[in-house]
Amino acid sequence: MTEEFRPHSSHWGAFTAAWRDGELVVRPHADDPDPNRILQNFPGALRHEARIALPMVRRGWLEDGPGADPRRGRDEYVAVSWDRALDLLAKELARTAPERVFGGSYGWSSAGRFHHAQSQVHRFLNSTLGGYVRSVNSYSAGAAGVILPHVLGPMESVSRHNVTWDQIAEHSDVVLAFGGLALKNSMVAGGGISKHIERGSMQAAAARGCAFIGVGPLRDDMPAEARAEWLAITPNTDTALMLAIMHTLVAAGLHDRGFLDRYTTGWPVLEAYLLGRGDGQPKNAAWAAPITGIAAEAITALAHRLAGRRVLVTVSHSLQRAEHGEQPVWAGIALASVLGQIGLPGAGFNYALGALGHTGRRYNAVSTAALSQGRNKVGAYIPVARISDMLLNPGAEFEYNGQVLTYPDISLVYWAGGNPFHHHQDLNRLREAFRRVDTLVVHELAWTATARHADIVLPVTMTLEREDIGSSQTDPLMVAMHKLAEPYGEARDDYAIFSDLAARLGKEAEFTEGRSARDWLRHLYDRTADDLRAKGFDAPEFDAFWQAGHLMLPQGPDDGGILGAFRRNPEDDPLPTPSGRIEVASATIAGFGYADCPGHPAWLAPRDVPAAEAPLRLVANQPATRLHSQFDFGGHSVEMKRRGREVMRIHPTDAAARGIADGDIVRLFNARGACLASAAVTEDVMPGVVQLPTGAWYDPEDPAEDGSLCVHGNPNVLTRDAGTSRLAQGCTGQLTTVEVERFTGNLPPIKAFTPPGAVAAE
């Protein structure tokens, strides 16, 4: 049967799709100049054997009841009816106090604004239980999200409503990109994206004469079109380089004293640190050279090259996903201030430009509605990356952002959207943490490692199997996401599941407000339509929008946001910091008394450094072939693996020293764990560094054995589960240390995409 191509959207791009000879054909949006190939994961994933067809209950939980259980992650499952599963779950929810429920969604489940799993589960827990223990911040930007409001402004303003790609193409002289501007990252945007403009914008800027300098351990974190210079730096030493550049500028009298006096506070404190007045060590180029691996002469030349030019300093997510991750963000702000560039078009500081497709774009002139999550009456929370600490140490105190908090005692974890066996670090420790709770509930479309550790597994629809509205605050295309396929097996959408559960708990009206899923789509659309009309724009009725498949929204001015306004008039438009200025030193942070995050940007040597047993630095960055771990079993993701394993990149010098050839299967290991990968030998990785992306589904060779080898290539069996500092307690999963050896044993099979065990019927 032949169907017309119908519109849909995803975090990695808007598209249309149709069935041709029994196969789903996916076409990128017609106006996208640089479409994302991740779209091609959809056809193979839609009916893959990894999908979950029926509600499942772990046998040990079903037979013995709730409670801590070492069998999680190694038990078999029993298929039950929906009524049976929901009755069991409703009973468990009814007996559990809200302050003992952790709502563990981490978003990214769908570009749709209604079927957004995080909003759905939080709304459900708020409307039925009265609340839940929540998490704050993100794995991607845990450190930045805490320090930025102290010293510059909210992360959304500093990252998204700031310097745009249009400004860079027109105005920038130098883009100094710490951590690079990798296109694999900007190919993704929550809520959807219709045009991937980053490659073309960098190409236009470079053609005009803008110099791009990529600072990092990976050459290809800058696209070829940028014609970038690669400044290879020892990972997690960018702060030392920034301090040395600032010292060079100050020593030569090339810093912008007028800008520092008018727009910043704390400069005398930072200047004294740079000049070594407190510790006797000037932070000069000679000091930074052995730390960073960059010659002192190169550092000095770079500093002089920046002076007097329109310079944009960018700091990627990756830099702050490491020990003391607050420091490179703060030091980047200080460097842009010393250069006097903040608030100018195409210049200054932009946190995480290119980390997502949201950044470097104009905001829409009207709002795009989202599902209300309701009111959470439970006050307890944790930084998102501290879940294992919470489950393993209930009642223990921890420090966070000037406060002393207590880990709550969690009985039930409810996870809908996200896969902690992708996001989190030290997976063997996470397995132990999940064994401590009474009940782990997971909504999932496929048998991820999280689903394999759950007690109740409820199969949910893929985005292609339901209707929704795709929209983002920085993309003008609102998409009517038409249903493209029937649900797999007995899968239901989250809203249908939560509606039935709410009815069992006597709270259906509070959760649904009497609306069907289609009613909610109409309701959410009408909010945007009303805003359009109120601002003098035309807006079709919902039915007309749905038939057309899309609506173009007007966009606001390219004005630089709060930083542009502050630059133009700091007295009338102060920053939302304690002083109203850029805080290159912070009395507030100094008052917290944190040795691991002092009151000004500082070089703090990391503890996790190469040693004899783990001599290589591992960069565990974001993948190019999927969003996080989503659809790792999809066609494009699988195609890019080698012999079924994720690909690890290694420099020829390091490979030769270990007898490793291109295409060999290798074992990466340290004291926390080990995994297999396929080796790619390349000079695009600096010596002493190996790179293995995250997102390969965790696949232990023997699920019954703690610390078992992951045969698929998940680097989070190797990464450290420790906070960035007491200030932010952010994720440090970007970097760790490992050894690598050629694997010579019998190659274990990949079982990650095969349903667990022999699933028994009740």
mmCIF file with all atom_site columns, C-alpha atoms in Angstrom, residues 612-725:
data_model
loop_
_atom_site.group_PDB
_atom_site.id
_atom_site.type_symbol
_atom_site.label_atom_id
_atom_site.label_alt_id
_atom_site.label_comp_id
_atom_site.label_asym_id
_atom_site.label_entity_id
_atom_site.label_seq_id
_atom_site.pdbx_PDB_ins_code
_atom_site.Cartn_x
_atom_site.Cartn_y
_atom_site.Cartn_z
_atom_site.occupancy
_atom_site.B_iso_or_equiv
_atom_site.pdbx_formal_charge
_atom_site.auth_seq_id
_atom_site.auth_comp_id
_atom_site.auth_asym_id
_atom_site.auth_atom_id
_atom_site.pdbx_PDB_model_num
ATOM 1   C CA . ALA A 1 612 ? 51.128 3.052   35.427 1.00 0.00 ? 612 ALA A CA 1
ATOM 2   C CA . GLU A 1 613 ? 47.969 0.966   35.704 1.00 0.00 ? 613 GLU A CA 1
ATOM 3   C CA . ALA A 1 614 ? 45.881 3.425   33.636 1.00 0.00 ? 614 ALA A CA 1
ATOM 4   C CA . PRO A 1 615 ? 48.249 5.501   31.470 1.00 0.00 ? 615 PRO A CA 1
ATOM 5   C CA . LEU A 1 616 ? 45.808 6.776   28.822 1.00 0.00 ? 616 LEU A CA 1
ATOM 6   C CA . ARG A 1 617 ? 43.167 9.469   29.095 1.00 0.00 ? 617 ARG A CA 1
ATOM 7   C CA . LEU A 1 618 ? 39.734 8.347   27.898 1.00 0.00 ? 618 LEU A CA 1
ATOM 8   C CA . VAL A 1 619 ? 37.411 10.895  26.301 1.00 0.00 ? 619 VAL A CA 1
ATOM 9   C CA . ALA A 1 620 ? 33.855 9.534   26.604 1.00 0.00 ? 620 ALA A CA 1
ATOM 10  C CA . ASN A 1 621 ? 32.027 12.054  24.433 1.00 0.00 ? 621 ASN A CA 1
ATOM 11  C CA . GLN A 1 622 ? 28.668 12.166  22.670 1.00 0.00 ? 622 GLN A CA 1
ATOM 12  C CA . PRO A 1 623 ? 28.098 9.817   19.721 1.00 0.00 ? 623 PRO A CA 1
ATOM 13  C CA . ALA A 1 624 ? 27.604 10.885  16.116 1.00 0.00 ? 624 ALA A CA 1
ATOM 14  C CA . THR A 1 625 ? 25.274 8.072   15.047 1.00 0.00 ? 625 THR A CA 1
ATOM 15  C CA . ARG A 1 626 ? 22.449 8.418   17.589 1.00 0.00 ? 626 ARG A CA 1
ATOM 16  C CA . LEU A 1 627 ? 21.135 10.778  20.266 1.00 0.00 ? 627 LEU A CA 1
ATOM 17  C CA . HIS A 1 628 ? 22.656 9.508   23.512 1.00 0.00 ? 628 HIS A CA 1
ATOM 18  C CA . SER A 1 629 ? 21.670 5.806   23.515 1.00 0.00 ? 629 SER A CA 1
ATOM 19  C CA . GLN A 1 630 ? 18.410 6.180   21.583 1.00 0.00 ? 630 GLN A CA 1
ATOM 20  C CA . PHE A 1 631 ? 17.901 3.630   18.823 1.00 0.00 ? 631 PHE A CA 1
ATOM 21  C CA . ASP A 1 632 ? 21.362 2.173   19.206 1.00 0.00 ? 632 ASP A CA 1
ATOM 22  C CA . PHE A 1 633 ? 19.779 -0.777  17.394 1.00 0.00 ? 633 PHE A CA 1
ATOM 23  C CA . GLY A 1 634 ? 18.730 1.469   14.474 1.00 0.00 ? 634 GLY A CA 1
ATOM 24  C CA . GLY A 1 635 ? 20.197 1.030   11.011 1.00 0.00 ? 635 GLY A CA 1
ATOM 25  C CA . HIS A 1 636 ? 22.542 4.025   10.975 1.00 0.00 ? 636 HIS A CA 1
ATOM 26  C CA . SER A 1 637 ? 23.912 3.336   14.466 1.00 0.00 ? 637 SER A CA 1
ATOM 27  C CA . VAL A 1 638 ? 24.528 -0.345  13.787 1.00 0.00 ? 638 VAL A CA 1
ATOM 28  C CA . GLU A 1 639 ? 26.083 0.397   10.391 1.00 0.00 ? 639 GLU A CA 1
ATOM 29  C CA . MET A 1 640 ? 28.765 2.555   12.008 1.00 0.00 ? 640 MET A CA 1
ATOM 30  C CA . LYS A 1 641 ? 29.875 -0.135  14.491 1.00 0.00 ? 641 LYS A CA 1
ATOM 31  C CA . ARG A 1 642 ? 32.610 -2.632  13.653 1.00 0.00 ? 642 ARG A CA 1
ATOM 32  C CA . ARG A 1 643 ? 31.998 -6.333  14.272 1.00 0.00 ? 643 ARG A CA 1
ATOM 33  C CA . GLY A 1 644 ? 29.032 -5.208  16.313 1.00 0.00 ? 644 GLY A CA 1
ATOM 34  C CA . ARG A 1 645 ? 31.171 -3.178  18.730 1.00 0.00 ? 645 ARG A CA 1
ATOM 35  C CA . GLU A 1 646 ? 31.456 0.538   19.321 1.00 0.00 ? 646 GLU A CA 1
ATOM 36  C CA . VAL A 1 647 ? 34.558 2.118   17.783 1.00 0.00 ? 647 VAL A CA 1
ATOM 37  C CA . MET A 1 648 ? 37.415 3.414   19.969 1.00 0.00 ? 648 MET A CA 1
ATOM 38  C CA . ARG A 1 649 ? 39.934 5.787   18.395 1.00 0.00 ? 649 ARG A CA 1
ATOM 39  C CA . ILE A 1 650 ? 43.627 5.735   19.326 1.00 0.00 ? 650 ILE A CA 1
ATOM 40  C CA . HIS A 1 651 ? 46.745 7.533   18.087 1.00 0.00 ? 651 HIS A CA 1
ATOM 41  C CA . PRO A 1 652 ? 49.210 5.448   15.995 1.00 0.00 ? 652 PRO A CA 1
ATOM 42  C CA . THR A 1 653 ? 51.977 5.877   18.578 1.00 0.00 ? 653 THR A CA 1
ATOM 43  C CA . ASP A 1 654 ? 49.849 4.483   21.384 1.00 0.00 ? 654 ASP A CA 1
ATOM 44  C CA . ALA A 1 655 ? 48.482 1.720   19.171 1.00 0.00 ? 655 ALA A CA 1
ATOM 45  C CA . ALA A 1 656 ? 51.939 0.603   18.057 1.00 0.00 ? 656 ALA A CA 1
ATOM 46  C CA . ALA A 1 657 ? 53.190 0.470   21.646 1.00 0.00 ? 657 ALA A CA 1
ATOM 47  C CA . ARG A 1 658 ? 50.409 -2.008  22.415 1.00 0.00 ? 658 ARG A CA 1
ATOM 48  C CA . GLY A 1 659 ? 50.513 -4.055  19.239 1.00 0.00 ? 659 GLY A CA 1
ATOM 49  C CA . ILE A 1 660 ? 47.106 -2.774  18.169 1.00 0.00 ? 660 ILE A CA 1
ATOM 50  C CA . ALA A 1 661 ? 46.176 -2.523  14.486 1.00 0.00 ? 661 ALA A CA 1
ATOM 51  C CA . ASP A 1 662 ? 43.224 -0.769  12.898 1.00 0.00 ? 662 ASP A CA 1
ATOM 52  C CA . GLY A 1 663 ? 40.132 -2.986  13.190 1.00 0.00 ? 663 GLY A CA 1
ATOM 53  C CA . ASP A 1 664 ? 41.398 -5.029  16.139 1.00 0.00 ? 664 ASP A CA 1
ATOM 54  C CA . ILE A 1 665 ? 39.041 -5.745  19.012 1.00 0.00 ? 665 ILE A CA 1
ATOM 55  C CA . VAL A 1 666 ? 40.510 -4.190  22.150 1.00 0.00 ? 666 VAL A CA 1
ATOM 56  C CA . ARG A 1 667 ? 39.810 -4.292  25.855 1.00 0.00 ? 667 ARG A CA 1
ATOM 57  C CA . LEU A 1 668 ? 39.658 -0.995  27.762 1.00 0.00 ? 668 LEU A CA 1
ATOM 58  C CA . PHE A 1 669 ? 39.976 -1.395  31.513 1.00 0.00 ? 669 PHE A CA 1
ATOM 59  C CA . ASN A 1 670 ? 40.659 0.273   34.846 1.00 0.00 ? 670 ASN A CA 1
ATOM 60  C CA . ALA A 1 671 ? 39.848 -0.422  38.486 1.00 0.00 ? 671 ALA A CA 1
ATOM 61  C CA . ARG A 1 672 ? 36.117 0.180   37.951 1.00 0.00 ? 672 ARG A CA 1
ATOM 62  C CA . GLY A 1 673 ? 35.452 -2.112  34.996 1.00 0.00 ? 673 GLY A CA 1
ATOM 63  C CA . ALA A 1 674 ? 36.242 -3.158  31.449 1.00 0.00 ? 674 ALA A CA 1
ATOM 64  C CA . CYS A 1 675 ? 34.664 -3.147  28.001 1.00 0.00 ? 675 CYS A CA 1
ATOM 65  C CA . LEU A 1 676 ? 35.411 -4.264  24.464 1.00 0.00 ? 676 LEU A CA 1
ATOM 66  C CA . ALA A 1 677 ? 35.543 -2.008  21.416 1.00 0.00 ? 677 ALA A CA 1
ATOM 67  C CA . SER A 1 678 ? 36.892 -1.983  17.894 1.00 0.00 ? 678 SER A CA 1
ATOM 68  C CA . ALA A 1 679 ? 40.062 0.057   17.421 1.00 0.00 ? 679 ALA A CA 1
ATOM 69  C CA . ALA A 1 680 ? 40.394 2.801   14.811 1.00 0.00 ? 680 ALA A CA 1
ATOM 70  C CA . VAL A 1 681 ? 43.971 4.057   14.547 1.00 0.00 ? 681 VAL A CA 1
ATOM 71  C CA . THR A 1 682 ? 44.033 7.751   13.626 1.00 0.00 ? 682 THR A CA 1
ATOM 72  C CA . GLU A 1 683 ? 46.021 10.947  14.051 1.00 0.00 ? 683 GLU A CA 1
ATOM 73  C CA . ASP A 1 684 ? 42.768 12.835  14.689 1.00 0.00 ? 684 ASP A CA 1
ATOM 74  C CA . VAL A 1 685 ? 43.258 11.879  18.360 1.00 0.00 ? 685 VAL A CA 1
ATOM 75  C CA . MET A 1 686 ? 46.283 13.318  20.154 1.00 0.00 ? 686 MET A CA 1
ATOM 76  C CA . PRO A 1 687 ? 48.862 10.960  21.682 1.00 0.00 ? 687 PRO A CA 1
ATOM 77  C CA . GLY A 1 688 ? 48.050 9.729   25.168 1.00 0.00 ? 688 GLY A CA 1
ATOM 78  C CA . VAL A 1 689 ? 44.292 9.951   24.517 1.00 0.00 ? 689 VAL A CA 1
ATOM 79  C CA . VAL A 1 690 ? 41.716 7.396   23.422 1.00 0.00 ? 690 VAL A CA 1
ATOM 80  C CA . GLN A 1 691 ? 38.136 8.274   22.521 1.00 0.00 ? 691 GLN A CA 1
ATOM 81  C CA . LEU A 1 692 ? 35.082 6.032   22.932 1.00 0.00 ? 692 LEU A CA 1
ATOM 82  C CA . PRO A 1 693 ? 31.630 7.629   22.569 1.00 0.00 ? 693 PRO A CA 1
ATOM 83  C CA . THR A 1 694 ? 28.816 6.992   24.975 1.00 0.00 ? 694 THR A CA 1
ATOM 84  C CA . GLY A 1 695 ? 25.526 5.370   24.036 1.00 0.00 ? 695 GLY A CA 1
ATOM 85  C CA . ALA A 1 696 ? 26.395 1.767   23.214 1.00 0.00 ? 696 ALA A CA 1
ATOM 86  C CA . TRP A 1 697 ? 23.911 -0.260  25.255 1.00 0.00 ? 697 TRP A CA 1
ATOM 87  C CA . TYR A 1 698 ? 25.451 -1.802  28.342 1.00 0.00 ? 698 TYR A CA 1
ATOM 88  C CA . ASP A 1 699 ? 25.924 -5.521  27.624 1.00 0.00 ? 699 ASP A CA 1
ATOM 89  C CA . PRO A 1 700 ? 27.660 -7.478  30.416 1.00 0.00 ? 700 PRO A CA 1
ATOM 90  C CA . GLU A 1 701 ? 29.122 -10.792 29.295 1.00 0.00 ? 701 GLU A CA 1
ATOM 91  C CA . ASP A 1 702 ? 27.651 -12.438 32.408 1.00 0.00 ? 702 ASP A CA 1
ATOM 92  C CA . PRO A 1 703 ? 24.774 -10.400 33.935 1.00 0.00 ? 703 PRO A CA 1
ATOM 93  C CA . ALA A 1 704 ? 24.998 -12.493 37.109 1.00 0.00 ? 704 ALA A CA 1
ATOM 94  C CA . GLU A 1 705 ? 28.597 -11.424 37.737 1.00 0.00 ? 705 GLU A CA 1
ATOM 95  C CA . ASP A 1 706 ? 29.392 -8.042  39.295 1.00 0.00 ? 706 ASP A CA 1
ATOM 96  C CA . GLY A 1 707 ? 31.989 -6.172  37.268 1.00 0.00 ? 707 GLY A CA 1
ATOM 97  C CA . SER A 1 708 ? 31.431 -8.344  34.207 1.00 0.00 ? 708 SER A CA 1
ATOM 98  C CA . LEU A 1 709 ? 33.043 -7.257  30.940 1.00 0.00 ? 709 LEU A CA 1
ATOM 99  C CA . CYS A 1 710 ? 30.767 -5.086  28.771 1.00 0.00 ? 710 CYS A CA 1
ATOM 100 C CA . VAL A 1 711 ? 31.172 -6.720  25.388 1.00 0.00 ? 711 VAL A CA 1
ATOM 101 C CA . HIS A 1 712 ? 29.495 -3.913  23.419 1.00 0.00 ? 712 HIS A CA 1
ATOM 102 C CA . GLY A 1 713 ? 31.568 -0.834  24.309 1.00 0.00 ? 713 GLY A CA 1
ATOM 103 C CA . ASN A 1 714 ? 29.801 1.256   26.955 1.00 0.00 ? 714 ASN A CA 1
ATOM 104 C CA . PRO A 1 715 ? 32.484 3.579   28.430 1.00 0.00 ? 715 PRO A CA 1
ATOM 105 C CA . ASN A 1 716 ? 30.471 4.246   31.571 1.00 0.00 ? 716 ASN A CA 1
ATOM 106 C CA . VAL A 1 717 ? 31.696 0.991   33.070 1.00 0.00 ? 717 VAL A CA 1
ATOM 107 C CA . LEU A 1 718 ? 34.994 2.923   33.251 1.00 0.00 ? 718 LEU A CA 1
ATOM 108 C CA . THR A 1 719 ? 34.016 6.489   34.220 1.00 0.00 ? 719 THR A CA 1
ATOM 109 C CA . ARG A 1 720 ? 34.071 7.939   37.735 1.00 0.00 ? 720 ARG A CA 1
ATOM 110 C CA . ASP A 1 721 ? 30.905 8.606   39.722 1.00 0.00 ? 721 ASP A CA 1
ATOM 111 C CA . ALA A 1 722 ? 32.054 11.789  41.466 1.00 0.00 ? 722 ALA A CA 1
ATOM 112 C CA . GLY A 1 723 ? 30.834 15.386  41.474 1.00 0.00 ? 723 GLY A CA 1
ATOM 113 C CA . THR A 1 724 ? 32.636 18.276  39.797 1.00 0.00 ? 724 THR A CA 1
ATOM 114 C CA . SER A 1 725 ? 32.885 20.131  43.128 1.00 0.00 ? 725 SER A CA 1
#
